C-alpha cells in the first residue's frame, strides 16, 4: 500500500498531458485491432505525477461511481500499479472497460483543476493502464466472499448493469445466477462496441472474474420466453430478481425503402460484425454484405462505431449523415476525431428521406435533404429545419441506421404487474432500483434509456445494496 | 452443450434430429422455434420445434440442407453436441375452436405444420390437411399428418406420387365443394404461401402463414427479420412467426431472403473445398428454407 513518505510534487503544468500512442489511421482501417496501444509504465508514471492531489478533489465528484481518483493516481505515480488497480476495483468492477469507453472528458476529467488552465489529468488512460497491467501480469486476485446467506438472486441480462449487481451480491454471500439471452455475456460490450475500441477478450476476462467470484452464468436463456420472471420466483425459488436487459430495440425512421436489402440497423450490423465475427467470414459463418459506399445515419457513439466498422469491412466511402451540426453530435469527441482521421465523410445538417433500390431490392441510393438549425427543442439542442428544394442523392450500397435504441418489450410484456413508462422503459426507483413489483429490481439502459456503461454500473451498484437490504429485512 | 440423440434422413436432403435441451422441451408450445449454433464460429440458425418430450427433455427438429450450416448440422451424429440451443422463441400459435381448419404444408413446411395441426386437432377442430411436395422424394410427415387429420390430400407437383398438382389445387377443391373454412394455415416456401393467400382472399377465409426471414439474434434486438405486414414493420422473431397471409408483403420477404446469396455460395464452396469433394447440387429454395 501507499508509503508514508511524501512524494515530491511537480509544479502544476510543468509536465504536458501524455499522449496515448495509437495505430496510425491508414494502418488501423485495415484491421480490427485496438486503436490506442495504451500508456507505457514510464508514460503512466509521468502522467500520474501531473496530478496535484487536491485536498478537495473535483474529479471524484465527476465520477458516477466515485472512484478514489487521487488515491489511485498517487499509487500509479509511485509505480504501485497493481495496488492502484485494486483501489479502483473497490468502487468499479470493470476498470479495463471503463478506462476505454467512459466519456471521461465529460465526467472525471471535466472538473479536474488542471483543466482550468491547461489539460486535465488523463484519468481514463491511467485507469485503463492499471487494469491492463493487473490483468496482463496475472495479478488479478479474487477477493474472499462473505459466508453464504442462503438467499438466491436471479440477474436478467449480462450487460454492465447485471454483471455489477452479480459481482456485488456474490461478495455479500448471496447465491447469484445471471441469465443471458445471447450466447455470450457482456451485453453491448460484446455485440455493440467494436473490437477495435474494446477487445472482446477483455470483456470476457471481466466476465470470467465475476464467475470466479462465484456468480453462475446461464447463457441462451431468454427471460420471458425460456422462462418468465414470475417463474424464476415461483418455480426456481429465487428470492429477488434484477432486470438489466438494456436498450436493445432498434429504432427505424419509417421512411420509404427502409426494408431494402443493405439497409441495416446498427444493432444488426454491429452484432454481425462483433458478436458473430463477420469480419472473419468465411472463417466464421455469419456474413455481412460487401459494401463500397456506406451511409451511416446518426451522430452518436453507435453511429461512429458503425461507420468505423464499415470502413474496416472494406468500404471505400463511408458517409455519416447527421441532421444537426457537429456541435450537437452526441458522440464522444474522441470518437468523432478518430472517425475523421479514418476518412469518414461527414454530411452534417443532412437528413435521409427515402431509400431507392434496384430490381433485386438492394439499396442503391439514399435521397437526403439539407437542414438548418432553428430554435432549441425539448432536448436543448437546436432543432433542425428542412431547407426546401435541397434534396440530393448519395449513391450507396449499404445504409446503417443508427438513430437510437428503445426498450426491448420481452420482459415487461411477459411480467404482469411490472410497470413501464410510455417509451417502454421499466419504472424503477433511481436510488434502489425497486420496481412496481415486490422483489423485482431493475437498472441500466432498460430503466433510463440508452445511456453509458458507467451509469449502468452505478445503477447496478445501488440496486445491489438495495437487494441486499431487502434480502436481510424482507421490507419493501 | 446440447447433445444429439438421433439424426435421420427422412427424405432427400431432409433430416430429423432429436436434441437434449430440457429447458426448451419443458416450455415449448406449437408454433415456436429455437436457435441453434454448432461451433463458436457458427451462425445462429432458427428452426421450428416439431415435437418435444418434457420428460425425456428432448426437442425434435426437421430441416432441409440448404446451405453451409444446415449441411453441417445434417452430418452431426448421436453424441455430437450443439454449442447453443436457445428457445422456445416466437409467439405460440393462437389455438381455439375455429370449426373447420385447413392445414397446408408445402415441402419442408410440413414440419412446422405438424405441431400446429396437432394442437388444432386437440382443440376440437375438424382438420382438413394438404401436404405437398415438388416430387415424391421430398415428401415428409405424410403418416404423422394423416394421424391427426380428419381428411388429408397429398399432392406432388410432378405427379410422381399421390395427386398431381399444387397444394392450391387441393385447397380450391375444398372451397369448391362448399367447405365452411374457419381458418387456413399455410406453411411452406414463400411463393406457395403467397399463392394460398391469393386463393383464400376472394372468399374472405382467414389465412395464417408462418414466415422464415433471415434472423440473427432472434430476440427482437437486431431487426434483421423485419417484414411488412399491413403496411407496418414487424419483427418476425418476436411478433411472429405467424401472420395474416392477406396482409404480408411476400415480395419483400422473398427479396430480403436473397440478401446473402453471394456470401452463402462462398461459404458452401468452402465446405466443399474442405471435404475435397463436391457436395453435389444443394437445393436452394426460392426465398429460403421452410
Ligand atoms: C454501439 C454502441 C456503442 C456504445 N459506446 C459507448 C461508449 O463508448 N461509452 C459508454 O459509456 N457507453 C457506450 N454505449 C452504451 C452502453 O454500452 C450501454 O449504456 C450499456 O451497455 C448499458 O448496460 P446495460 O447493462 O443496461 O445493458 P446491455 O449492455 O444492453 O446489456 C443487456 C443484456 O441483457 C440481455 N438481455 C436482454 N433481454 C434479455 C432477456 N429477456 N433475457 C435475458 N437476457 C436479456 C442482452 O442480451 C444483453 O446482454 C454504447 C452502446 C452501443 C450500442
Ligand atoms: C422461425 C423460422 C423457422 C424455421 N423453421 C425451419 C424448419 O423447421 N425447417 C427448415 O428446414 N428450415 C426452417 N427455417 C429456415 C432455416 O432457418 C434456413 O433454412 C437456414 O437458416 C439456412 O441456413 P444455412 O446456413 O444452411 O443456409 P444458408 O447458406 O445460410 O442459406 C441458404 C438459403 O436459405 C436462405 N436463408 C438463409 N437464412 C435463412 C433463414 N434464417 N430463414 C430462411 N431462409 C434463410 C438464404 O436466402 C438462401 O437462399 C426456419 C426459419 C425461421 C426464421
Ligand atoms: S482534480 Fe485533477 S489534479 Fe485534482 S486530484 Fe483529481 S485528477 Fe488530480
Ligand atoms: S432476428 Fe433480430 S430482431 Fe428478429
mmCIF file of N, CA and C in Angstrom, chain A residues 255-300:
data_model
loop_
_atom_site.group_PDB
_atom_site.id
_atom_site.type_symbol
_atom_site.label_atom_id
_atom_site.label_comp_id
_atom_site.label_asym_id
_atom_site.label_seq_id
_atom_site.Cartn_x
_atom_site.Cartn_y
_atom_site.Cartn_z
ATOM 1 N N UNK A 255 -39.212 5.478 -43.070
ATOM 2 C CA UNK A 255 -39.244 6.198 -44.340
ATOM 3 C C UNK A 255 -39.215 5.183 -45.467
ATOM 4 N N UNK A 256 -39.656 5.575 -46.667
ATOM 5 C CA UNK A 256 -39.757 4.599 -47.757
ATOM 6 C C UNK A 256 -38.417 3.934 -48.070
ATOM 7 N N UNK A 257 -38.484 2.637 -48.316
ATOM 8 C CA UNK A 257 -37.289 1.895 -48.726
ATOM 9 C C UNK A 257 -36.447 1.364 -47.580
ATOM 10 N N UNK A 258 -36.918 1.523 -46.361
ATOM 11 C CA UNK A 258 -36.080 1.138 -45.231
ATOM 12 C C UNK A 258 -35.903 -0.378 -45.103
ATOM 13 N N UNK A 259 -36.768 -1.158 -45.753
ATOM 14 C CA UNK A 259 -36.611 -2.607 -45.687
ATOM 15 C C UNK A 259 -35.860 -3.178 -46.883
ATOM 16 N N UNK A 260 -35.268 -2.311 -47.698
ATOM 17 C CA UNK A 260 -34.464 -2.804 -48.816
ATOM 18 C C UNK A 260 -33.265 -3.577 -48.275
ATOM 19 N N UNK A 261 -32.757 -4.498 -49.105
ATOM 20 C CA UNK A 261 -31.557 -5.229 -48.707
ATOM 21 C C UNK A 261 -30.394 -4.243 -48.645
ATOM 22 N N UNK A 262 -29.612 -4.342 -47.601
ATOM 23 C CA UNK A 262 -28.481 -3.424 -47.449
ATOM 24 C C UNK A 262 -28.777 -2.322 -46.459
ATOM 25 N N UNK A 263 -30.042 -2.186 -46.062
ATOM 26 C CA UNK A 263 -30.363 -1.222 -45.010
ATOM 27 C C UNK A 263 -30.391 -1.990 -43.689
ATOM 28 N N UNK A 264 -29.412 -1.721 -42.851
ATOM 29 C CA UNK A 264 -29.269 -2.424 -41.576
ATOM 30 C C UNK A 264 -29.613 -1.496 -40.417
ATOM 31 N N UNK A 265 -30.047 -2.075 -39.317
ATOM 32 C CA UNK A 265 -30.000 -1.323 -38.064
ATOM 33 C C UNK A 265 -28.555 -1.419 -37.586
ATOM 34 N N UNK A 266 -28.117 -0.435 -36.785
ATOM 35 C CA UNK A 266 -26.750 -0.505 -36.253
ATOM 36 C C UNK A 266 -26.591 -1.772 -35.432
ATOM 37 N N UNK A 267 -27.635 -2.155 -34.696
ATOM 38 C CA UNK A 267 -27.560 -3.372 -33.886
ATOM 39 C C UNK A 267 -27.251 -4.589 -34.752
ATOM 40 N N UNK A 268 -27.957 -4.703 -35.880
ATOM 41 C CA UNK A 268 -27.704 -5.875 -36.720
ATOM 42 C C UNK A 268 -26.290 -5.814 -37.299
ATOM 43 N N UNK A 269 -25.939 -4.659 -37.822
ATOM 44 C CA UNK A 269 -24.623 -4.531 -38.461
ATOM 45 C C UNK A 269 -23.511 -4.845 -37.464
ATOM 46 N N UNK A 270 -23.621 -4.231 -36.288
ATOM 47 C CA UNK A 270 -22.561 -4.410 -35.291
ATOM 48 C C UNK A 270 -22.582 -5.813 -34.692
ATOM 49 N N UNK A 271 -23.772 -6.389 -34.511
ATOM 50 C CA UNK A 271 -23.846 -7.750 -33.981
ATOM 51 C C UNK A 271 -23.209 -8.737 -34.957
ATOM 52 N N UNK A 272 -23.535 -8.571 -36.226
ATOM 53 C CA UNK A 272 -22.908 -9.450 -37.215
ATOM 54 C C UNK A 272 -21.394 -9.290 -37.172
ATOM 55 N N UNK A 273 -20.947 -8.030 -37.144
ATOM 56 C CA UNK A 273 -19.504 -7.782 -37.188
ATOM 57 C C UNK A 273 -18.811 -8.227 -35.906
ATOM 58 N N UNK A 274 -19.354 -7.872 -34.741
ATOM 59 C CA UNK A 274 -18.641 -8.117 -33.483
ATOM 60 C C UNK A 274 -18.920 -9.479 -32.892
ATOM 61 N N UNK A 275 -20.180 -9.682 -32.495
ATOM 62 C CA UNK A 275 -20.523 -10.920 -31.800
ATOM 63 C C UNK A 275 -20.350 -12.127 -32.719
ATOM 64 N N UNK A 276 -20.798 -11.980 -33.972
ATOM 65 C CA UNK A 276 -20.771 -13.116 -34.892
ATOM 66 C C UNK A 276 -19.499 -13.137 -35.752
ATOM 67 N N UNK A 277 -18.636 -12.157 -35.552
ATOM 68 C CA UNK A 277 -17.323 -12.105 -36.207
ATOM 69 C C UNK A 277 -17.394 -12.162 -37.734
ATOM 70 N N UNK A 278 -18.302 -11.366 -38.297
ATOM 71 C CA UNK A 278 -18.429 -11.364 -39.759
ATOM 72 C C UNK A 278 -17.147 -10.877 -40.436
ATOM 73 N N UNK A 279 -16.317 -10.148 -39.685
ATOM 74 C CA UNK A 279 -15.084 -9.676 -40.320
ATOM 75 C C UNK A 279 -14.130 -10.827 -40.618
ATOM 76 N N UNK A 280 -14.428 -11.999 -40.064
ATOM 77 C CA UNK A 280 -13.608 -13.175 -40.369
ATOM 78 C C UNK A 280 -14.269 -14.081 -41.421
ATOM 79 N N UNK A 281 -15.444 -13.687 -41.936
ATOM 80 C CA UNK A 281 -16.125 -14.520 -42.922
ATOM 81 C C UNK A 281 -15.176 -14.784 -44.086
ATOM 82 N N UNK A 282 -15.102 -15.984 -44.655
ATOM 83 C CA UNK A 282 -15.905 -17.170 -44.368
ATOM 84 C C UNK A 282 -15.348 -18.086 -43.273
ATOM 85 N N UNK A 283 -14.332 -17.650 -42.571
ATOM 86 C CA UNK A 283 -13.850 -18.475 -41.461
ATOM 87 C C UNK A 283 -14.934 -18.587 -40.387
ATOM 88 N N UNK A 284 -15.637 -17.474 -40.171
ATOM 89 C CA UNK A 284 -16.844 -17.544 -39.345
ATOM 90 C C UNK A 284 -18.016 -17.594 -40.318
ATOM 91 N N UNK A 285 -19.150 -18.129 -39.872
ATOM 92 C CA UNK A 285 -20.233 -18.428 -40.822
ATOM 93 C C UNK A 285 -21.192 -17.273 -41.096
ATOM 94 N N UNK A 286 -21.164 -16.242 -40.265
ATOM 95 C CA UNK A 286 -22.147 -15.169 -40.432
ATOM 96 C C UNK A 286 -21.591 -14.074 -41.334
ATOM 97 N N UNK A 287 -22.274 -13.787 -42.439
ATOM 98 C CA UNK A 287 -21.739 -12.805 -43.385
ATOM 99 C C UNK A 287 -22.263 -11.382 -43.164
ATOM 100 N N UNK A 288 -21.628 -10.452 -43.816
ATOM 101 C CA UNK A 288 -22.142 -9.093 -43.978
ATOM 102 C C UNK A 288 -22.015 -8.807 -45.465
ATOM 103 N N UNK A 289 -22.926 -8.042 -46.008
ATOM 104 C CA UNK A 289 -22.811 -7.718 -47.430
ATOM 105 C C UNK A 289 -21.537 -6.909 -47.677
ATOM 106 N N UNK A 290 -20.875 -7.224 -48.771
ATOM 107 C CA UNK A 290 -19.704 -6.443 -49.155
ATOM 108 C C UNK A 290 -20.181 -5.066 -49.592
ATOM 109 N N UNK A 291 -19.604 -4.030 -49.039
ATOM 110 C CA UNK A 291 -20.088 -2.689 -49.332
ATOM 111 C C UNK A 291 -18.976 -1.799 -49.845
ATOM 112 N N UNK A 292 -19.331 -0.935 -50.777
ATOM 113 C CA UNK A 292 -18.360 0.021 -51.300
ATOM 114 C C UNK A 292 -18.670 1.424 -50.795
ATOM 115 N N UNK A 293 -19.963 1.787 -50.868
ATOM 116 C CA UNK A 293 -20.373 3.116 -50.414
ATOM 117 C C UNK A 293 -21.425 2.971 -49.325
ATOM 118 N N UNK A 294 -21.095 3.455 -48.153
ATOM 119 C CA UNK A 294 -21.962 3.226 -46.999
ATOM 120 C C UNK A 294 -22.434 4.557 -46.419
ATOM 121 N N UNK A 295 -23.717 4.649 -46.154
ATOM 122 C CA UNK A 295 -24.230 5.806 -45.413
ATOM 123 C C UNK A 295 -24.596 5.346 -44.008
ATOM 124 N N UNK A 296 -24.103 6.061 -43.012
ATOM 125 C CA UNK A 296 -24.467 5.781 -41.627
ATOM 126 C C UNK A 296 -25.331 6.946 -41.163
ATOM 127 N N UNK A 297 -26.521 6.646 -40.681
ATOM 128 C CA UNK A 297 -27.436 7.705 -40.289
ATOM 129 C C UNK A 297 -27.404 7.867 -38.776
ATOM 130 N N UNK A 298 -27.032 9.057 -38.306
ATOM 131 C CA UNK A 298 -26.996 9.305 -36.875
ATOM 132 C C UNK A 298 -25.704 10.012 -36.485
ATOM 133 N N UNK A 299 -25.614 10.411 -35.219
ATOM 134 C CA UNK A 299 -24.433 11.169 -34.793
ATOM 135 C C UNK A 299 -23.936 10.802 -33.411
ATOM 136 N N UNK A 300 -24.324 9.633 -32.928
ATOM 137 C CA UNK A 300 -23.882 9.212 -31.594
ATOM 138 C C UNK A 300 -22.700 8.266 -31.667
#
